[in-house]
mmCIF file of C-alpha atoms in Angstrom:
data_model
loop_
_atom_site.group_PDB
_atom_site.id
_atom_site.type_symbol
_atom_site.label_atom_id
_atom_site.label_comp_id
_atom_site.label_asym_id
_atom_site.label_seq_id
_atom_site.Cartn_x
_atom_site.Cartn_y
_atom_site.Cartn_z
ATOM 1 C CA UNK N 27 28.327 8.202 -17.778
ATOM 2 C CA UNK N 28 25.891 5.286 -17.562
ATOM 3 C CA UNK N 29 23.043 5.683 -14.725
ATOM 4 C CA UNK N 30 23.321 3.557 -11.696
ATOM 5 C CA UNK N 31 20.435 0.958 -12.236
ATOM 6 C CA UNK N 32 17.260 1.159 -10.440
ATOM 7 C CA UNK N 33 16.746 -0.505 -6.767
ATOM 8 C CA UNK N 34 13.840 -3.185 -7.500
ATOM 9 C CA UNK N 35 13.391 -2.827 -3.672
ATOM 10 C CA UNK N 36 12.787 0.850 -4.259
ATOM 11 C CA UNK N 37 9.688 0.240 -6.739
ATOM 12 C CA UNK N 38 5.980 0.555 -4.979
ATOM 13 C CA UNK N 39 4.131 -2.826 -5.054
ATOM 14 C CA UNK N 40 0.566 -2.690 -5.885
ATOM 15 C CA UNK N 41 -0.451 -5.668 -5.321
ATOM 16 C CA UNK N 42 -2.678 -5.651 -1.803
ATOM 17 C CA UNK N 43 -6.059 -5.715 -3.794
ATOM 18 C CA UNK N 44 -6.690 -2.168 -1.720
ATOM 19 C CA UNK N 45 -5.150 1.347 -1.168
ATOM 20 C CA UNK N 46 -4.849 1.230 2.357
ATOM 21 C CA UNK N 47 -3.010 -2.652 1.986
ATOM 22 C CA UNK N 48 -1.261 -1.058 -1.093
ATOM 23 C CA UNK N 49 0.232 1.845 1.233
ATOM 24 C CA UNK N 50 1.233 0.166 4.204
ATOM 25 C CA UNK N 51 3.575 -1.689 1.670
ATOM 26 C CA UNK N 52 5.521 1.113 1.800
ATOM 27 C CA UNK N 53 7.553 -0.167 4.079
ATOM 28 C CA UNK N 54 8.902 -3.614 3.413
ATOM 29 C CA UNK N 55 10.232 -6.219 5.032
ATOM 30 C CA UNK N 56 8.791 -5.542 8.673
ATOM 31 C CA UNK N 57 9.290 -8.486 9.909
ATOM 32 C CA UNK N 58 13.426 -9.130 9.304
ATOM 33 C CA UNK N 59 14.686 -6.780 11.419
ATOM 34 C CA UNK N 60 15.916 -4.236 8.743
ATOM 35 C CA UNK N 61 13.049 -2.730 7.271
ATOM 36 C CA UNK N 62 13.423 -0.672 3.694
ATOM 37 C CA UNK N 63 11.675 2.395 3.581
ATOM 38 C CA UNK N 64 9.955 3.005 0.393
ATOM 39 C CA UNK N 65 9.328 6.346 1.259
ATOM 40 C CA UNK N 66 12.593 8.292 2.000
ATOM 41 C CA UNK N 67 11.628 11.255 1.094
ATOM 42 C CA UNK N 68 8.816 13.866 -0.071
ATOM 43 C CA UNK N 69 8.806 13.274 -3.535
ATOM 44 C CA UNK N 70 8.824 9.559 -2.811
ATOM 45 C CA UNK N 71 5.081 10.353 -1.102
ATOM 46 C CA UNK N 72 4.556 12.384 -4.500
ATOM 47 C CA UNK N 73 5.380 9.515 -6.362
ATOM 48 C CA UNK N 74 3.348 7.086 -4.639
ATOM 49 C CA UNK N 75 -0.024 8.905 -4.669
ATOM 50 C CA UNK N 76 0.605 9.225 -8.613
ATOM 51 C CA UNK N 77 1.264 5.793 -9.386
ATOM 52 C CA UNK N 78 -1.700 4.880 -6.779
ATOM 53 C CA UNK N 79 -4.188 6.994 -8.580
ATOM 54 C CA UNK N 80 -5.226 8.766 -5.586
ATOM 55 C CA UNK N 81 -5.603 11.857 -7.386
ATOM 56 C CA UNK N 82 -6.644 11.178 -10.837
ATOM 57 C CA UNK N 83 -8.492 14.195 -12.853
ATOM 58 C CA UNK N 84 -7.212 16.914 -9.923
ATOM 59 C CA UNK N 85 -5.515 19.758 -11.679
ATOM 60 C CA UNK N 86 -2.815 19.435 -8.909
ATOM 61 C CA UNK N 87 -2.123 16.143 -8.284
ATOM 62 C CA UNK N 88 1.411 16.326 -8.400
ATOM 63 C CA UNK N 89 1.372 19.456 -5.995
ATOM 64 C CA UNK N 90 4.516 19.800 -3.399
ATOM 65 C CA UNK N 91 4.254 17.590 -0.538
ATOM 66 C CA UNK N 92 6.192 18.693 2.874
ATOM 67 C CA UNK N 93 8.204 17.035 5.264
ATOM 68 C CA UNK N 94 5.803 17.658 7.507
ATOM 69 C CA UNK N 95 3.313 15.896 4.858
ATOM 70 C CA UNK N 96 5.974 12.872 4.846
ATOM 71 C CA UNK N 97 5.822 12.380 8.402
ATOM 72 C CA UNK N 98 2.424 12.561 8.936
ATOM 73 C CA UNK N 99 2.188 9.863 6.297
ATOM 74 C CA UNK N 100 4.707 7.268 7.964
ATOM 75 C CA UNK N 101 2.653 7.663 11.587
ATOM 76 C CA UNK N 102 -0.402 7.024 9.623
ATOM 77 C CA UNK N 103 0.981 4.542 7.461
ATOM 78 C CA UNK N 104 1.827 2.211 11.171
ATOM 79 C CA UNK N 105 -1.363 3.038 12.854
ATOM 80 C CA UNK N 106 -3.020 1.747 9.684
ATOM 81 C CA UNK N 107 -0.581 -1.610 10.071
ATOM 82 C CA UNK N 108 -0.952 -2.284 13.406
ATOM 83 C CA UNK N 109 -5.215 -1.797 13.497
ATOM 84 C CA UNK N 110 -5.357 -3.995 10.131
ATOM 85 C CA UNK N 111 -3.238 -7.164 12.074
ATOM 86 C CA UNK N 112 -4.936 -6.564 15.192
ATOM 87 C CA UNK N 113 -8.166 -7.159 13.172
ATOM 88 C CA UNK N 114 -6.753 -9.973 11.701
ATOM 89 C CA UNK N 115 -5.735 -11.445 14.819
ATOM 90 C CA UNK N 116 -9.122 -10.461 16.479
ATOM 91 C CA UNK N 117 -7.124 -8.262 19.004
ATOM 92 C CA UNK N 118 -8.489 -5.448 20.820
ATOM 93 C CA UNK N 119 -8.041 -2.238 18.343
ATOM 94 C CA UNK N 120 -4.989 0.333 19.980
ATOM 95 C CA UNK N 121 -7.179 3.545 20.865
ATOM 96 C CA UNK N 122 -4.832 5.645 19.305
ATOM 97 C CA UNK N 123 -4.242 4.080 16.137
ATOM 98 C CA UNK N 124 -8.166 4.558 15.769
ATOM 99 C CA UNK N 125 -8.402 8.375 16.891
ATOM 100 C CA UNK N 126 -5.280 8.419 13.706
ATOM 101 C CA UNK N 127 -7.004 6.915 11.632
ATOM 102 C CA UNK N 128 -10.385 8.341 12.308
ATOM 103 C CA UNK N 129 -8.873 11.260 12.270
ATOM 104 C CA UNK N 130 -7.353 11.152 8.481
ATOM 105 C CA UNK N 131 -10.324 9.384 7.133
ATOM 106 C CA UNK N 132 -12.440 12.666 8.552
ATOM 107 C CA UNK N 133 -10.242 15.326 6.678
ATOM 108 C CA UNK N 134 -11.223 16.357 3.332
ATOM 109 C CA UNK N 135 -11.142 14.701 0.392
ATOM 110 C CA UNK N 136 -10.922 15.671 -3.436
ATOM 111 C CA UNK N 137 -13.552 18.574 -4.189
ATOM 112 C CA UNK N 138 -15.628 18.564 -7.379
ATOM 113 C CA UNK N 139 -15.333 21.933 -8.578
ATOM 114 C CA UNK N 140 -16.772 23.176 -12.282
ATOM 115 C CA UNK N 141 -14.505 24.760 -14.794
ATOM 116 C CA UNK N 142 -14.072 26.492 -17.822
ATOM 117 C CA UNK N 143 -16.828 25.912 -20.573
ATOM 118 C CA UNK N 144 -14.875 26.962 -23.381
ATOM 119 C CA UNK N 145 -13.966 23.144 -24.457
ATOM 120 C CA UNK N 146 -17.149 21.768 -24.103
ATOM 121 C CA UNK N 147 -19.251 20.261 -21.403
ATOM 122 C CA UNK N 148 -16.390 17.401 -20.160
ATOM 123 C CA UNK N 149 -13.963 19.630 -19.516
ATOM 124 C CA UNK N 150 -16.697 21.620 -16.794
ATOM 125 C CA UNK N 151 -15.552 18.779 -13.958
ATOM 126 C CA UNK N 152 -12.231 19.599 -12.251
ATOM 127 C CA UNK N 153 -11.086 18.338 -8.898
ATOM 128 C CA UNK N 154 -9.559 20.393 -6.378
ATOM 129 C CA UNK N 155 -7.761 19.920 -3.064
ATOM 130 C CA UNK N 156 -6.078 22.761 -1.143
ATOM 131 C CA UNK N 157 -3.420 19.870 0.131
ATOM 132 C CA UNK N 158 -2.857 17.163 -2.355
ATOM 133 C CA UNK N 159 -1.245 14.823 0.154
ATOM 134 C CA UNK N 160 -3.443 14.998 3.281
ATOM 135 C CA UNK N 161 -6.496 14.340 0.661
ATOM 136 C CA UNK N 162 -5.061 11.221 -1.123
ATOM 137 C CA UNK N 163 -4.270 10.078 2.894
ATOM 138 C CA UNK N 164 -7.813 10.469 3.372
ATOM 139 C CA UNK N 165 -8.835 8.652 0.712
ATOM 140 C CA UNK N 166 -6.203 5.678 2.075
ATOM 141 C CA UNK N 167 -7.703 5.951 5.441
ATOM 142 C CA UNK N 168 -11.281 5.786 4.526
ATOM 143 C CA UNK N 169 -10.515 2.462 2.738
ATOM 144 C CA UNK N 170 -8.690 1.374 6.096
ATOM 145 C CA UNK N 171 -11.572 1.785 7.851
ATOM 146 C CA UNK N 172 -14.239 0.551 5.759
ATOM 147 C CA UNK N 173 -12.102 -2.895 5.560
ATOM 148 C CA UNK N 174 -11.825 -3.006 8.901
ATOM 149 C CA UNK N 175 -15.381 -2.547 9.656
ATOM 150 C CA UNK N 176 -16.702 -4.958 7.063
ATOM 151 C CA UNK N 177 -16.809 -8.354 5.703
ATOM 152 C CA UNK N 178 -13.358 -8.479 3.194
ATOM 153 C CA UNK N 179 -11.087 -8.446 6.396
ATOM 154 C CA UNK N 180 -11.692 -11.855 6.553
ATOM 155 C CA UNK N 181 -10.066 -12.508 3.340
ATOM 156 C CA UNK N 182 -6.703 -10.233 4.333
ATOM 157 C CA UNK N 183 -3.751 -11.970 4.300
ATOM 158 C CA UNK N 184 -0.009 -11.975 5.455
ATOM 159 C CA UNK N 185 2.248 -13.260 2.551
ATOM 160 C CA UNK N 186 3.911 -16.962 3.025
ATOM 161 C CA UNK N 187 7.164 -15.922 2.794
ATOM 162 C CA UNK N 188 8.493 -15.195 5.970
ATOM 163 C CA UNK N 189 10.807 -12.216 4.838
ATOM 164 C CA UNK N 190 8.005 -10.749 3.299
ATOM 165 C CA UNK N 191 5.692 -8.775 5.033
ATOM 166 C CA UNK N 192 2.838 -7.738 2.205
ATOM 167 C CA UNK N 193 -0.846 -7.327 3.576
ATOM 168 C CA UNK N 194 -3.040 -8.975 0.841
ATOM 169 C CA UNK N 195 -7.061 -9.271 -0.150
ATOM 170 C CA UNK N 196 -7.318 -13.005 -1.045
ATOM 171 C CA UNK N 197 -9.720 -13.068 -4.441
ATOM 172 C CA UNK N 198 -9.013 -16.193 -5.301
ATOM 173 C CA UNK N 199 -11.725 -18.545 -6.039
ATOM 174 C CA UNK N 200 -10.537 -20.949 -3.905
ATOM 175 C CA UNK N 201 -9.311 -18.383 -0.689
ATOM 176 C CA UNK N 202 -6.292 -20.383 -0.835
ATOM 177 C CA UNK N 203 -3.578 -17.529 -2.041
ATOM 178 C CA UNK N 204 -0.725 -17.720 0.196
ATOM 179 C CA UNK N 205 1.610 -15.421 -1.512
ATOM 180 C CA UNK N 206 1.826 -11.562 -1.657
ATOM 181 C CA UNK N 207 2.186 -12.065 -6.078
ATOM 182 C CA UNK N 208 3.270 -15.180 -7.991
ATOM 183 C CA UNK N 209 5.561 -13.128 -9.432
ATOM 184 C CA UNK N 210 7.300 -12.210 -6.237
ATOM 185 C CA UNK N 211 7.140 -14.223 -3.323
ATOM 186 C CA UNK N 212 5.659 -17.139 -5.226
ATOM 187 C CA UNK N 213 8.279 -17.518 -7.601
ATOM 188 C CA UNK N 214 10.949 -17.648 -4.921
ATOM 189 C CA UNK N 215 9.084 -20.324 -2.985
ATOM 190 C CA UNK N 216 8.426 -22.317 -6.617
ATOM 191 C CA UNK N 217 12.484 -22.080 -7.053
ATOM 192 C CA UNK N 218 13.582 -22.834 -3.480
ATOM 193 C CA UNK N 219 11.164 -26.142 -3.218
ATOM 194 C CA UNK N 220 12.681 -26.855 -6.948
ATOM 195 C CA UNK N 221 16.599 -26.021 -5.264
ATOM 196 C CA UNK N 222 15.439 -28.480 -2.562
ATOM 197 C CA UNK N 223 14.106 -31.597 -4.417
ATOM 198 C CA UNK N 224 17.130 -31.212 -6.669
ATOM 199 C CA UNK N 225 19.721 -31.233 -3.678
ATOM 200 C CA UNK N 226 17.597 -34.732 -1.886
ATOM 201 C CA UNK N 227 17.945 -36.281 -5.205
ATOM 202 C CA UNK N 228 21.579 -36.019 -5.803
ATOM 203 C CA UNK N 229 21.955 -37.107 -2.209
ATOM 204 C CA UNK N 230 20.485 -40.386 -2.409
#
């Protein structure tokens, strides 16, 4: 029996330039009226904070997240949305989006603990948490708030595409990215334009 084939929708886009941009990505296509959660589940959060890196070198990173860990994730993930655009915008900050995301950014983090000797002096660093999730959140909120606070919010972005709704840190030389990824958003706009020209040529 041949495996249904993966939902492209379903895959985590790293592409904001920063964990906290990366992670409200989670949830695509705000703006459209039928958002797709890219977190449906616990061990969607698992996989997420893997593929982020979050937790690279801790003995546990791939420890059991909770439901409770899941939801605790989406609130964050929105207070984190709506203080980055209100930044953006250079709107007053929502009190209680900052007491969430003070609050996550103040739990703790990844511990350096030492280990075991017996295979040489690398293998003395471990890292530790006593709640994987909640620590990689931390880590995401920290970044939140340190772009928030400093001079790179300047260069966030909202992609061009007006079904997407990817939060982006604009490196380009030029500060003139308007698209989440070429390869995305960019592409579609590069074949739409060429759909265009092709349909006022054959009309004239």
């Amino acid at each position: 029996m041949t495996s249904p084939a993966p939902d492209p929708m379903a895959a985590f886009p790293f592409i904001g330039g920063r964990p906290c941009l990366d992670f409200v990505a989670t949830l695509g296509k705000r703006h459209t009226g039928r958002p797709f959660e890219r977190l449906p589940d616990p061990d969607a959060l698992a996989r997420w904070i893997g593929e982020a890196g979050l937790l690279a070198g801790a003995d546990d990173a791939r420890g059991p997240v909770t439901e409770g860990d899941l939801a605790y994730a989406r609130t964050l993930r929105e207070s984190l949305y709506r203080l980055v655009r209100a930044a953006m915008d250079g709107d007053p900050l929502n009190p209680a989006d900052v007491a969430q995301v003070n609050e996550a950014a103040a739990r703790p983090d990844l511990a350096p603990q030492l280990g075991e000797p017996e295979s040489g002096p690398r293998s003395l660093l471990r890292w530790k948490a006593a709640r994987p999730a909640p620590a990689a959140l931390a880590t995401v909120a920290r970044d939140a708030v340190l772009l928030v606070a400093g001079p790179l919010l300047a260069r966030v972005k909202e992609c061009g595409n007006p079904d997407c709704s990817l939060l982006f840190l604009d490196d380009s030389q030029a500060r003139r990215r308007r698209w989440c990824s070429m390869d995305r958003c960019g592409n579609l706009a590069k074949v739409a334009g060429y759909r265009s020209r092709s349909r006022a040529t054959s009309t004239r």
